[in-house]
Amino acid sequence: MSGRTKLILAMAVLALLAAAAVWLPIPGPAQLRAWAAATGPATPLVLLVAYSLLTVAPIPRTVFNLAAGLLVGSVAGVVIALAATTIAAGLSFGLARLLGRDLILRHLHRAPVRAVNERLSGGGVLAVTSLRLIPLVPFAPLSYLCGVSSVKLLPYLAGTALGSIPGTIAVVVFADALTGDTPPALLASYAVFAAVGVAGLVRVLRKRVPAVAAEEPVPSTAAG
């Protein structure tokens, strides 16, 4: 497959994912309960599959985390949500690497592209974990970015799972879809997760700051 074909295909896939995020209806509590009643004992499996596939598009994970807590309870909801998160992250990573990696490689000579790539690949698990802890960093776009970077799959998946644990547990346990409000405690939890994520990211950035070149020739003193 030529580079131009891959680029066109990547743009088409991204457009479809973006359109899905905009046009797919986000179900409310009543609709989720109806789905659960219709699927019966298969509810956990249906939730896992829907969560894993639909969050490959830039659809917020929060609605599925809330659904998990609402439909299957806290313990099962957390297990399903984290499993689906990891699956979706792997699918997004693979899709981005398949379609967009060649395009990024052509621009690695550019300083901003190279800097982002080095931070992700060099930081490994810590870099991905820190970014996943920050609620304002969207799940799917970050997955695409990691897919076209040089970060390895296993550190990426490990960082995604670790960084998603606190926020996932908080949302599933609170399950505020029933009230339609966001509890202050959930906002406070997000703030703490964000602070921890930023701290980890700062550590990665400091660790990867390139050392000052020490190979410059020392001017020789000419003999008088």
mmCIF file with all atom_site columns, C-alpha atoms in Angstrom:
data_model
loop_
_atom_site.group_PDB
_atom_site.id
_atom_site.type_symbol
_atom_site.label_atom_id
_atom_site.label_alt_id
_atom_site.label_comp_id
_atom_site.label_asym_id
_atom_site.label_entity_id
_atom_site.label_seq_id
_atom_site.pdbx_PDB_ins_code
_atom_site.Cartn_x
_atom_site.Cartn_y
_atom_site.Cartn_z
_atom_site.occupancy
_atom_site.B_iso_or_equiv
_atom_site.pdbx_formal_charge
_atom_site.auth_seq_id
_atom_site.auth_comp_id
_atom_site.auth_asym_id
_atom_site.auth_atom_id
_atom_site.pdbx_PDB_model_num
ATOM 1   C CA . MET A 1 1   ? 0.000   0.000   0.000  1.00 0.00 ? 1   MET A CA 1
ATOM 2   C CA . SER A 1 2   ? 1.493   3.332   -1.068 1.00 0.00 ? 2   SER A CA 1
ATOM 3   C CA . GLY A 1 3   ? 2.045   6.225   1.324  1.00 0.00 ? 3   GLY A CA 1
ATOM 4   C CA . ARG A 1 4   ? -0.592  8.352   -0.408 1.00 0.00 ? 4   ARG A CA 1
ATOM 5   C CA . THR A 1 5   ? -3.162  5.554   -0.199 1.00 0.00 ? 5   THR A CA 1
ATOM 6   C CA . LYS A 1 6   ? -2.434  5.114   3.502  1.00 0.00 ? 6   LYS A CA 1
ATOM 7   C CA . LEU A 1 7   ? -2.819  8.845   4.075  1.00 0.00 ? 7   LEU A CA 1
ATOM 8   C CA . ILE A 1 8   ? -6.163  8.963   2.273  1.00 0.00 ? 8   ILE A CA 1
ATOM 9   C CA . LEU A 1 9   ? -7.359  5.887   4.148  1.00 0.00 ? 9   LEU A CA 1
ATOM 10  C CA . ALA A 1 10  ? -6.206  7.309   7.485  1.00 0.00 ? 10  ALA A CA 1
ATOM 11  C CA . MET A 1 11  ? -8.023  10.593  6.849  1.00 0.00 ? 11  MET A CA 1
ATOM 12  C CA . ALA A 1 12  ? -11.181 8.713   5.862  1.00 0.00 ? 12  ALA A CA 1
ATOM 13  C CA . VAL A 1 13  ? -11.054 6.560   9.004  1.00 0.00 ? 13  VAL A CA 1
ATOM 14  C CA . LEU A 1 14  ? -10.493 9.601   11.224 1.00 0.00 ? 14  LEU A CA 1
ATOM 15  C CA . ALA A 1 15  ? -13.384 11.384  9.549  1.00 0.00 ? 15  ALA A CA 1
ATOM 16  C CA . LEU A 1 16  ? -15.652 8.388   10.150 1.00 0.00 ? 16  LEU A CA 1
ATOM 17  C CA . LEU A 1 17  ? -14.587 8.157   13.794 1.00 0.00 ? 17  LEU A CA 1
ATOM 18  C CA . ALA A 1 18  ? -15.162 11.872  14.319 1.00 0.00 ? 18  ALA A CA 1
ATOM 19  C CA . ALA A 1 19  ? -18.575 11.656  12.662 1.00 0.00 ? 19  ALA A CA 1
ATOM 20  C CA . ALA A 1 20  ? -19.460 8.680   14.856 1.00 0.00 ? 20  ALA A CA 1
ATOM 21  C CA . ALA A 1 21  ? -18.526 10.644  17.960 1.00 0.00 ? 21  ALA A CA 1
ATOM 22  C CA . VAL A 1 22  ? -20.769 13.520  16.879 1.00 0.00 ? 22  VAL A CA 1
ATOM 23  C CA . TRP A 1 23  ? -23.744 11.649  15.474 1.00 0.00 ? 23  TRP A CA 1
ATOM 24  C CA . LEU A 1 24  ? -23.998 8.495   17.559 1.00 0.00 ? 24  LEU A CA 1
ATOM 25  C CA . PRO A 1 25  ? -26.565 9.120   20.310 1.00 0.00 ? 25  PRO A CA 1
ATOM 26  C CA . ILE A 1 26  ? -25.265 8.902   23.864 1.00 0.00 ? 26  ILE A CA 1
ATOM 27  C CA . PRO A 1 27  ? -27.720 6.683   25.754 1.00 0.00 ? 27  PRO A CA 1
ATOM 28  C CA . GLY A 1 28  ? -29.357 7.871   28.954 1.00 0.00 ? 28  GLY A CA 1
ATOM 29  C CA . PRO A 1 29  ? -30.078 5.812   32.099 1.00 0.00 ? 29  PRO A CA 1
ATOM 30  C CA . ALA A 1 30  ? -33.568 4.760   30.930 1.00 0.00 ? 30  ALA A CA 1
ATOM 31  C CA . GLN A 1 31  ? -32.216 3.497   27.598 1.00 0.00 ? 31  GLN A CA 1
ATOM 32  C CA . LEU A 1 32  ? -29.366 1.675   29.317 1.00 0.00 ? 32  LEU A CA 1
ATOM 33  C CA . ARG A 1 33  ? -31.797 -0.071  31.657 1.00 0.00 ? 33  ARG A CA 1
ATOM 34  C CA . ALA A 1 34  ? -33.886 -1.067  28.620 1.00 0.00 ? 34  ALA A CA 1
ATOM 35  C CA . TRP A 1 35  ? -30.810 -2.539  26.940 1.00 0.00 ? 35  TRP A CA 1
ATOM 36  C CA . ALA A 1 36  ? -29.930 -4.446  30.115 1.00 0.00 ? 36  ALA A CA 1
ATOM 37  C CA . ALA A 1 37  ? -33.461 -5.844  30.365 1.00 0.00 ? 37  ALA A CA 1
ATOM 38  C CA . ALA A 1 38  ? -33.376 -6.907  26.710 1.00 0.00 ? 38  ALA A CA 1
ATOM 39  C CA . THR A 1 39  ? -30.006 -8.654  26.911 1.00 0.00 ? 39  THR A CA 1
ATOM 40  C CA . GLY A 1 40  ? -30.628 -10.300 30.279 1.00 0.00 ? 40  GLY A CA 1
ATOM 41  C CA . PRO A 1 41  ? -27.687 -12.441 31.490 1.00 0.00 ? 41  PRO A CA 1
ATOM 42  C CA . ALA A 1 42  ? -25.630 -11.345 28.491 1.00 0.00 ? 42  ALA A CA 1
ATOM 43  C CA . THR A 1 43  ? -25.539 -7.741  29.758 1.00 0.00 ? 43  THR A CA 1
ATOM 44  C CA . PRO A 1 44  ? -21.890 -7.871  30.963 1.00 0.00 ? 44  PRO A CA 1
ATOM 45  C CA . LEU A 1 45  ? -20.711 -9.292  27.619 1.00 0.00 ? 45  LEU A CA 1
ATOM 46  C CA . VAL A 1 46  ? -22.743 -6.784  25.578 1.00 0.00 ? 46  VAL A CA 1
ATOM 47  C CA . LEU A 1 47  ? -21.406 -3.948  27.723 1.00 0.00 ? 47  LEU A CA 1
ATOM 48  C CA . LEU A 1 48  ? -17.825 -5.158  27.277 1.00 0.00 ? 48  LEU A CA 1
ATOM 49  C CA . VAL A 1 49  ? -18.141 -5.419  23.488 1.00 0.00 ? 49  VAL A CA 1
ATOM 50  C CA . ALA A 1 50  ? -19.960 -2.091  23.078 1.00 0.00 ? 50  ALA A CA 1
ATOM 51  C CA . TYR A 1 51  ? -17.501 -0.281  25.371 1.00 0.00 ? 51  TYR A CA 1
ATOM 52  C CA . SER A 1 52  ? -14.466 -1.804  23.612 1.00 0.00 ? 52  SER A CA 1
ATOM 53  C CA . LEU A 1 53  ? -15.620 -0.945  20.090 1.00 0.00 ? 53  LEU A CA 1
ATOM 54  C CA . LEU A 1 54  ? -17.389 2.386   20.507 1.00 0.00 ? 54  LEU A CA 1
ATOM 55  C CA . THR A 1 55  ? -14.611 4.081   22.489 1.00 0.00 ? 55  THR A CA 1
ATOM 56  C CA . VAL A 1 56  ? -12.203 3.495   19.605 1.00 0.00 ? 56  VAL A CA 1
ATOM 57  C CA . ALA A 1 57  ? -14.029 6.519   18.210 1.00 0.00 ? 57  ALA A CA 1
ATOM 58  C CA . PRO A 1 58  ? -13.593 9.719   20.247 1.00 0.00 ? 58  PRO A CA 1
ATOM 59  C CA . ILE A 1 59  ? -16.686 8.979   22.348 1.00 0.00 ? 59  ILE A CA 1
ATOM 60  C CA . PRO A 1 60  ? -16.229 9.798   26.055 1.00 0.00 ? 60  PRO A CA 1
ATOM 61  C CA . ARG A 1 61  ? -15.556 6.769   28.247 1.00 0.00 ? 61  ARG A CA 1
ATOM 62  C CA . THR A 1 62  ? -17.454 8.375   31.102 1.00 0.00 ? 62  THR A CA 1
ATOM 63  C CA . VAL A 1 63  ? -20.860 7.340   29.782 1.00 0.00 ? 63  VAL A CA 1
ATOM 64  C CA . PHE A 1 64  ? -19.754 3.712   29.604 1.00 0.00 ? 64  PHE A CA 1
ATOM 65  C CA . ASN A 1 65  ? -18.169 3.830   33.057 1.00 0.00 ? 65  ASN A CA 1
ATOM 66  C CA . LEU A 1 66  ? -21.427 5.197   34.415 1.00 0.00 ? 66  LEU A CA 1
ATOM 67  C CA . ALA A 1 67  ? -23.324 2.494   32.549 1.00 0.00 ? 67  ALA A CA 1
ATOM 68  C CA . ALA A 1 68  ? -21.063 -0.167  34.031 1.00 0.00 ? 68  ALA A CA 1
ATOM 69  C CA . GLY A 1 69  ? -21.771 0.983   37.564 1.00 0.00 ? 69  GLY A CA 1
ATOM 70  C CA . LEU A 1 70  ? -25.462 1.370   36.849 1.00 0.00 ? 70  LEU A CA 1
ATOM 71  C CA . LEU A 1 71  ? -26.018 -1.966  35.120 1.00 0.00 ? 71  LEU A CA 1
ATOM 72  C CA . VAL A 1 72  ? -23.669 -4.490  36.715 1.00 0.00 ? 72  VAL A CA 1
ATOM 73  C CA . GLY A 1 73  ? -22.567 -2.938  40.004 1.00 0.00 ? 73  GLY A CA 1
ATOM 74  C CA . SER A 1 74  ? -19.277 -1.585  41.288 1.00 0.00 ? 74  SER A CA 1
ATOM 75  C CA . VAL A 1 75  ? -17.015 -4.649  41.306 1.00 0.00 ? 75  VAL A CA 1
ATOM 76  C CA . ALA A 1 76  ? -18.097 -6.167  37.997 1.00 0.00 ? 76  ALA A CA 1
ATOM 77  C CA . GLY A 1 77  ? -18.417 -2.680  36.511 1.00 0.00 ? 77  GLY A CA 1
ATOM 78  C CA . VAL A 1 78  ? -14.809 -1.772  37.329 1.00 0.00 ? 78  VAL A CA 1
ATOM 79  C CA . VAL A 1 79  ? -13.502 -5.079  35.935 1.00 0.00 ? 79  VAL A CA 1
ATOM 80  C CA . ILE A 1 80  ? -15.481 -4.725  32.706 1.00 0.00 ? 80  ILE A CA 1
ATOM 81  C CA . ALA A 1 81  ? -14.613 -1.049  32.291 1.00 0.00 ? 81  ALA A CA 1
ATOM 82  C CA . LEU A 1 82  ? -10.878 -1.600  32.737 1.00 0.00 ? 82  LEU A CA 1
ATOM 83  C CA . ALA A 1 83  ? -10.870 -4.624  30.422 1.00 0.00 ? 83  ALA A CA 1
ATOM 84  C CA . ALA A 1 84  ? -12.792 -2.707  27.756 1.00 0.00 ? 84  ALA A CA 1
ATOM 85  C CA . THR A 1 85  ? -10.542 0.320   28.181 1.00 0.00 ? 85  THR A CA 1
ATOM 86  C CA . THR A 1 86  ? -7.452  -1.794  27.549 1.00 0.00 ? 86  THR A CA 1
ATOM 87  C CA . ILE A 1 87  ? -9.039  -3.491  24.527 1.00 0.00 ? 87  ILE A CA 1
ATOM 88  C CA . ALA A 1 88  ? -10.149 -0.161  23.034 1.00 0.00 ? 88  ALA A CA 1
ATOM 89  C CA . ALA A 1 89  ? -6.711  1.313   23.650 1.00 0.00 ? 89  ALA A CA 1
ATOM 90  C CA . GLY A 1 90  ? -5.075  -1.596  21.849 1.00 0.00 ? 90  GLY A CA 1
ATOM 91  C CA . LEU A 1 91  ? -7.449  -1.339  18.882 1.00 0.00 ? 91  LEU A CA 1
ATOM 92  C CA . SER A 1 92  ? -6.912  2.417   18.569 1.00 0.00 ? 92  SER A CA 1
ATOM 93  C CA . PHE A 1 93  ? -3.148  1.987   18.867 1.00 0.00 ? 93  PHE A CA 1
ATOM 94  C CA . GLY A 1 94  ? -3.078  -0.699  16.174 1.00 0.00 ? 94  GLY A CA 1
ATOM 95  C CA . LEU A 1 95  ? -5.316  1.278   13.839 1.00 0.00 ? 95  LEU A CA 1
ATOM 96  C CA . ALA A 1 96  ? -3.179  4.403   14.139 1.00 0.00 ? 96  ALA A CA 1
ATOM 97  C CA . ARG A 1 97  ? 0.061   2.457   13.706 1.00 0.00 ? 97  ARG A CA 1
ATOM 98  C CA . LEU A 1 98  ? -1.281  0.671   10.643 1.00 0.00 ? 98  LEU A CA 1
ATOM 99  C CA . LEU A 1 99  ? -2.513  3.792   8.875  1.00 0.00 ? 99  LEU A CA 1
ATOM 100 C CA . GLY A 1 100 ? -0.486  6.720   10.168 1.00 0.00 ? 100 GLY A CA 1
ATOM 101 C CA . ARG A 1 101 ? 2.954   5.557   11.275 1.00 0.00 ? 101 ARG A CA 1
ATOM 102 C CA . ASP A 1 102 ? 4.618   6.082   7.879  1.00 0.00 ? 102 ASP A CA 1
ATOM 103 C CA . LEU A 1 103 ? 3.316   9.645   7.714  1.00 0.00 ? 103 LEU A CA 1
ATOM 104 C CA . ILE A 1 104 ? 4.809   10.527  11.098 1.00 0.00 ? 104 ILE A CA 1
ATOM 105 C CA . LEU A 1 105 ? 8.160   8.930   10.240 1.00 0.00 ? 105 LEU A CA 1
ATOM 106 C CA . ARG A 1 106 ? 8.520   11.386  7.374  1.00 0.00 ? 106 ARG A CA 1
ATOM 107 C CA . HIS A 1 107 ? 8.316   14.290  9.821  1.00 0.00 ? 107 HIS A CA 1
ATOM 108 C CA . LEU A 1 108 ? 10.551  13.007  12.615 1.00 0.00 ? 108 LEU A CA 1
ATOM 109 C CA . HIS A 1 109 ? 13.197  15.489  11.497 1.00 0.00 ? 109 HIS A CA 1
ATOM 110 C CA . ARG A 1 110 ? 10.923  18.293  12.680 1.00 0.00 ? 110 ARG A CA 1
ATOM 111 C CA . ALA A 1 111 ? 11.701  19.340  16.257 1.00 0.00 ? 111 ALA A CA 1
ATOM 112 C CA . PRO A 1 112 ? 8.112   19.331  17.668 1.00 0.00 ? 112 PRO A CA 1
ATOM 113 C CA . VAL A 1 113 ? 7.302   15.917  16.198 1.00 0.00 ? 113 VAL A CA 1
ATOM 114 C CA . ARG A 1 114 ? 10.615  14.476  17.353 1.00 0.00 ? 114 ARG A CA 1
ATOM 115 C CA . ALA A 1 115 ? 10.176  15.941  20.849 1.00 0.00 ? 115 ALA A CA 1
ATOM 116 C CA . VAL A 1 116 ? 6.725   14.399  21.352 1.00 0.00 ? 116 VAL A CA 1
ATOM 117 C CA . ASN A 1 117 ? 7.923   11.068  19.989 1.00 0.00 ? 117 ASN A CA 1
ATOM 118 C CA . GLU A 1 118 ? 10.951  11.032  22.300 1.00 0.00 ? 118 GLU A CA 1
ATOM 119 C CA . ARG A 1 119 ? 8.907   11.940  25.376 1.00 0.00 ? 119 ARG A CA 1
ATOM 120 C CA . LEU A 1 120 ? 6.415   9.135   24.760 1.00 0.00 ? 120 LEU A CA 1
ATOM 121 C CA . SER A 1 121 ? 8.908   6.473   23.735 1.00 0.00 ? 121 SER A CA 1
ATOM 122 C CA . GLY A 1 122 ? 11.474  7.420   26.372 1.00 0.00 ? 122 GLY A CA 1
ATOM 123 C CA . GLY A 1 123 ? 8.971   7.825   29.191 1.00 0.00 ? 123 GLY A CA 1
ATOM 124 C CA . GLY A 1 124 ? 7.310   4.502   28.491 1.00 0.00 ? 124 GLY A CA 1
ATOM 125 C CA . VAL A 1 125 ? 4.859   3.340   31.143 1.00 0.00 ? 125 VAL A CA 1
ATOM 126 C CA . LEU A 1 126 ? 5.282   6.462   33.291 1.00 0.00 ? 126 LEU A CA 1
ATOM 127 C CA . ALA A 1 127 ? 4.600   8.849   30.419 1.00 0.00 ? 127 ALA A CA 1
ATOM 128 C CA . VAL A 1 128 ? 1.454   7.031   29.286 1.00 0.00 ? 128 VAL A CA 1
ATOM 129 C CA . THR A 1 129 ? 0.220   6.549   32.869 1.00 0.00 ? 129 THR A CA 1
ATOM 130 C CA . SER A 1 130 ? 0.691   10.235  33.629 1.00 0.00 ? 130 SER A CA 1
ATOM 131 C CA . LEU A 1 131 ? -1.210  11.311  30.529 1.00 0.00 ? 131 LEU A CA 1
ATOM 132 C CA . ARG A 1 132 ? -4.051  8.862   31.234 1.00 0.00 ? 132 ARG A CA 1
ATOM 133 C CA . LEU A 1 133 ? -4.411  10.294  34.739 1.00 0.00 ? 133 LEU A CA 1
ATOM 134 C CA . ILE A 1 134 ? -5.204  13.757  33.363 1.00 0.00 ? 134 ILE A CA 1
ATOM 135 C CA . PRO A 1 135 ? -8.983  13.903  32.706 1.00 0.00 ? 135 PRO A CA 1
ATOM 136 C CA . LEU A 1 136 ? -8.648  16.702  30.148 1.00 0.00 ? 136 LEU A CA 1
ATOM 137 C CA . VAL A 1 137 ? -6.525  14.528  27.828 1.00 0.00 ? 137 VAL A CA 1
ATOM 138 C CA . PRO A 1 138 ? -9.041  12.732  25.549 1.00 0.00 ? 138 PRO A CA 1
ATOM 139 C CA . PHE A 1 139 ? -8.786  8.947   25.542 1.00 0.00 ? 139 PHE A CA 1
ATOM 140 C CA . ALA A 1 140 ? -9.051  8.123   21.825 1.00 0.00 ? 140 ALA A CA 1
ATOM 141 C CA . PRO A 1 141 ? -6.848  10.946  20.427 1.00 0.00 ? 141 PRO A CA 1
ATOM 142 C CA . LEU A 1 142 ? -4.103  10.040  22.915 1.00 0.00 ? 142 LEU A CA 1
ATOM 143 C CA . SER A 1 143 ? -4.365  6.424   21.774 1.00 0.00 ? 143 SER A CA 1
ATOM 144 C CA . TYR A 1 144 ? -3.937  7.518   18.151 1.00 0.00 ? 144 TYR A CA 1
ATOM 145 C CA . LEU A 1 145 ? -0.940  9.676   19.081 1.00 0.00 ? 145 LEU A CA 1
ATOM 146 C CA . CYS A 1 146 ? 0.729   6.796   20.913 1.00 0.00 ? 146 CYS A CA 1
ATOM 147 C CA . GLY A 1 147 ? 0.026   4.556   17.942 1.00 0.00 ? 147 GLY A CA 1
ATOM 148 C CA . VAL A 1 148 ? 2.022   6.743   15.574 1.00 0.00 ? 148 VAL A CA 1
ATOM 149 C CA . SER A 1 149 ? 4.817   7.333   18.093 1.00 0.00 ? 149 SER A CA 1
ATOM 150 C CA . SER A 1 150 ? 7.686   4.980   18.881 1.00 0.00 ? 150 SER A CA 1
ATOM 151 C CA . VAL A 1 151 ? 6.245   3.846   22.221 1.00 0.00 ? 151 VAL A CA 1
ATOM 152 C CA . LYS A 1 152 ? 6.053   0.051   22.477 1.00 0.00 ? 152 LYS A CA 1
ATOM 153 C CA . LEU A 1 153 ? 2.711   -1.741  22.716 1.00 0.00 ? 153 LEU A CA 1
ATOM 154 C CA . LEU A 1 154 ? 3.196   -3.413  26.112 1.00 0.00 ? 154 LEU A CA 1
ATOM 155 C CA . PRO A 1 155 ? 4.372   -0.268  27.983 1.00 0.00 ? 155 PRO A CA 1
ATOM 156 C CA . TYR A 1 156 ? 1.533   1.625   26.311 1.00 0.00 ? 156 TYR A CA 1
ATOM 157 C CA . LEU A 1 157 ? -1.096  -0.902  27.411 1.00 0.00 ? 157 LEU A CA 1
ATOM 158 C CA . ALA A 1 158 ? 0.363   -1.109  30.918 1.00 0.00 ? 158 ALA A CA 1
ATOM 159 C CA . GLY A 1 159 ? 0.404   2.686   31.228 1.00 0.00 ? 159 GLY A CA 1
ATOM 160 C CA . THR A 1 160 ? -3.141  2.905   29.918 1.00 0.00 ? 160 THR A CA 1
ATOM 161 C CA . ALA A 1 161 ? -4.414  0.326   32.401 1.00 0.00 ? 161 ALA A CA 1
ATOM 162 C CA . LEU A 1 162 ? -2.604  1.880   35.364 1.00 0.00 ? 162 LEU A CA 1
ATOM 163 C CA . GLY A 1 163 ? -3.554  5.437   34.492 1.00 0.00 ? 163 GLY A CA 1
ATOM 164 C CA . SER A 1 164 ? -7.195  4.518   33.924 1.00 0.00 ? 164 SER A CA 1
ATOM 165 C CA . ILE A 1 165 ? -7.705  2.716   37.232 1.00 0.00 ? 165 ILE A CA 1
ATOM 166 C CA . PRO A 1 166 ? -8.382  5.704   39.551 1.00 0.00 ? 166 PRO A CA 1
ATOM 167 C CA . GLY A 1 167 ? -10.764 7.593   37.259 1.00 0.00 ? 167 GLY A CA 1
ATOM 168 C CA . THR A 1 168 ? -12.589 4.448   36.204 1.00 0.00 ? 168 THR A CA 1
ATOM 169 C CA . ILE A 1 169 ? -13.158 3.337   39.789 1.00 0.00 ? 169 ILE A CA 1
ATOM 170 C CA . ALA A 1 170 ? -14.334 6.809   40.777 1.00 0.00 ? 170 ALA A CA 1
ATOM 171 C CA . VAL A 1 171 ? -16.898 7.078   37.970 1.00 0.00 ? 171 VAL A CA 1
ATOM 172 C CA . VAL A 1 172 ? -18.171 3.511   38.208 1.00 0.00 ? 172 VAL A CA 1
ATOM 173 C CA . VAL A 1 173 ? -18.592 3.729   41.978 1.00 0.00 ? 173 VAL A CA 1
ATOM 174 C CA . PHE A 1 174 ? -20.256 7.119   41.928 1.00 0.00 ? 174 PHE A CA 1
ATOM 175 C CA . ALA A 1 175 ? -22.445 6.166   38.930 1.00 0.00 ? 175 ALA A CA 1
ATOM 176 C CA . ASP A 1 176 ? -24.008 9.611   38.928 1.00 0.00 ? 176 ASP A CA 1
ATOM 177 C CA . ALA A 1 177 ? -25.978 8.922   35.742 1.00 0.00 ? 177 ALA A CA 1
ATOM 178 C CA . LEU A 1 178 ? -28.972 8.275   37.973 1.00 0.00 ? 178 LEU A CA 1
ATOM 179 C CA . THR A 1 179 ? -28.952 11.844  39.283 1.00 0.00 ? 179 THR A CA 1
ATOM 180 C CA . GLY A 1 180 ? -27.655 13.643  36.219 1.00 0.00 ? 180 GLY A CA 1
ATOM 181 C CA . ASP A 1 181 ? -25.302 15.654  38.441 1.00 0.00 ? 181 ASP A CA 1
ATOM 182 C CA . THR A 1 182 ? -21.584 15.414  38.997 1.00 0.00 ? 182 THR A CA 1
ATOM 183 C CA . PRO A 1 183 ? -20.895 14.951  42.710 1.00 0.00 ? 183 PRO A CA 1
ATOM 184 C CA . PRO A 1 184 ? -18.322 17.372  44.186 1.00 0.00 ? 184 PRO A CA 1
ATOM 185 C CA . ALA A 1 185 ? -16.344 14.382  45.439 1.00 0.00 ? 185 ALA A CA 1
ATOM 186 C CA . LEU A 1 186 ? -15.956 13.157  41.838 1.00 0.00 ? 186 LEU A CA 1
ATOM 187 C CA . LEU A 1 187 ? -14.648 16.552  40.741 1.00 0.00 ? 187 LEU A CA 1
ATOM 188 C CA . ALA A 1 188 ? -12.213 16.536  43.659 1.00 0.00 ? 188 ALA A CA 1
ATOM 189 C CA . SER A 1 189 ? -11.048 13.060  42.648 1.00 0.00 ? 189 SER A CA 1
ATOM 190 C CA . TYR A 1 190 ? -10.476 14.238  39.071 1.00 0.00 ? 190 TYR A CA 1
ATOM 191 C CA . ALA A 1 191 ? -8.421  17.162  40.378 1.00 0.00 ? 191 ALA A CA 1
ATOM 192 C CA . VAL A 1 192 ? -6.224  14.816  42.411 1.00 0.00 ? 192 VAL A CA 1
ATOM 193 C CA . PHE A 1 193 ? -5.744  12.430  39.464 1.00 0.00 ? 193 PHE A CA 1
ATOM 194 C CA . ALA A 1 194 ? -4.863  15.359  37.203 1.00 0.00 ? 194 ALA A CA 1
ATOM 195 C CA . ALA A 1 195 ? -2.300  16.662  39.704 1.00 0.00 ? 195 ALA A CA 1
ATOM 196 C CA . VAL A 1 196 ? -0.650  13.254  39.991 1.00 0.00 ? 196 VAL A CA 1
ATOM 197 C CA . GLY A 1 197 ? -0.636  12.890  36.204 1.00 0.00 ? 197 GLY A CA 1
ATOM 198 C CA . VAL A 1 198 ? 0.924   16.303  35.673 1.00 0.00 ? 198 VAL A CA 1
ATOM 199 C CA . ALA A 1 199 ? 3.575   15.544  38.308 1.00 0.00 ? 199 ALA A CA 1
ATOM 200 C CA . GLY A 1 200 ? 4.482   12.305  36.552 1.00 0.00 ? 200 GLY A CA 1
ATOM 201 C CA . LEU A 1 201 ? 4.572   14.015  33.176 1.00 0.00 ? 201 LEU A CA 1
ATOM 202 C CA . VAL A 1 202 ? 6.865   16.756  34.504 1.00 0.00 ? 202 VAL A CA 1
ATOM 203 C CA . ARG A 1 203 ? 9.176   14.062  35.806 1.00 0.00 ? 203 ARG A CA 1
ATOM 204 C CA . VAL A 1 204 ? 9.279   12.436  32.378 1.00 0.00 ? 204 VAL A CA 1
ATOM 205 C CA . LEU A 1 205 ? 9.962   15.752  30.662 1.00 0.00 ? 205 LEU A CA 1
ATOM 206 C CA . ARG A 1 206 ? 12.798  16.603  33.034 1.00 0.00 ? 206 ARG A CA 1
ATOM 207 C CA . LYS A 1 207 ? 14.294  13.163  32.659 1.00 0.00 ? 207 LYS A CA 1
ATOM 208 C CA . ARG A 1 208 ? 14.313  13.419  28.881 1.00 0.00 ? 208 ARG A CA 1
ATOM 209 C CA . VAL A 1 209 ? 15.733  16.946  28.598 1.00 0.00 ? 209 VAL A CA 1
ATOM 210 C CA . PRO A 1 210 ? 18.712  16.550  26.286 1.00 0.00 ? 210 PRO A CA 1
ATOM 211 C CA . ALA A 1 211 ? 22.034  17.156  27.906 1.00 0.00 ? 211 ALA A CA 1
ATOM 212 C CA . VAL A 1 212 ? 23.989  20.203  26.839 1.00 0.00 ? 212 VAL A CA 1
ATOM 213 C CA . ALA A 1 213 ? 26.410  19.214  24.132 1.00 0.00 ? 213 ALA A CA 1
ATOM 214 C CA . ALA A 1 214 ? 29.867  18.837  25.598 1.00 0.00 ? 214 ALA A CA 1
ATOM 215 C CA . GLU A 1 215 ? 31.614  18.019  22.377 1.00 0.00 ? 215 GLU A CA 1
ATOM 216 C CA . GLU A 1 216 ? 32.252  21.550  21.183 1.00 0.00 ? 216 GLU A CA 1
ATOM 217 C CA . PRO A 1 217 ? 35.938  22.016  20.420 1.00 0.00 ? 217 PRO A CA 1
ATOM 218 C CA . VAL A 1 218 ? 37.810  23.996  23.051 1.00 0.00 ? 218 VAL A CA 1
ATOM 219 C CA . PRO A 1 219 ? 39.613  26.938  21.456 1.00 0.00 ? 219 PRO A CA 1
ATOM 220 C CA . SER A 1 220 ? 43.317  26.274  21.497 1.00 0.00 ? 220 SER A CA 1
ATOM 221 C CA . THR A 1 221 ? 45.572  28.965  22.819 1.00 0.00 ? 221 THR A CA 1
ATOM 222 C CA . ALA A 1 222 ? 48.044  29.949  20.200 1.00 0.00 ? 222 ALA A CA 1
ATOM 223 C CA . ALA A 1 223 ? 51.601  30.073  21.387 1.00 0.00 ? 223 ALA A CA 1
ATOM 224 C CA . GLY A 1 224 ? 52.842  33.624  21.495 1.00 0.00 ? 224 GLY A CA 1
#
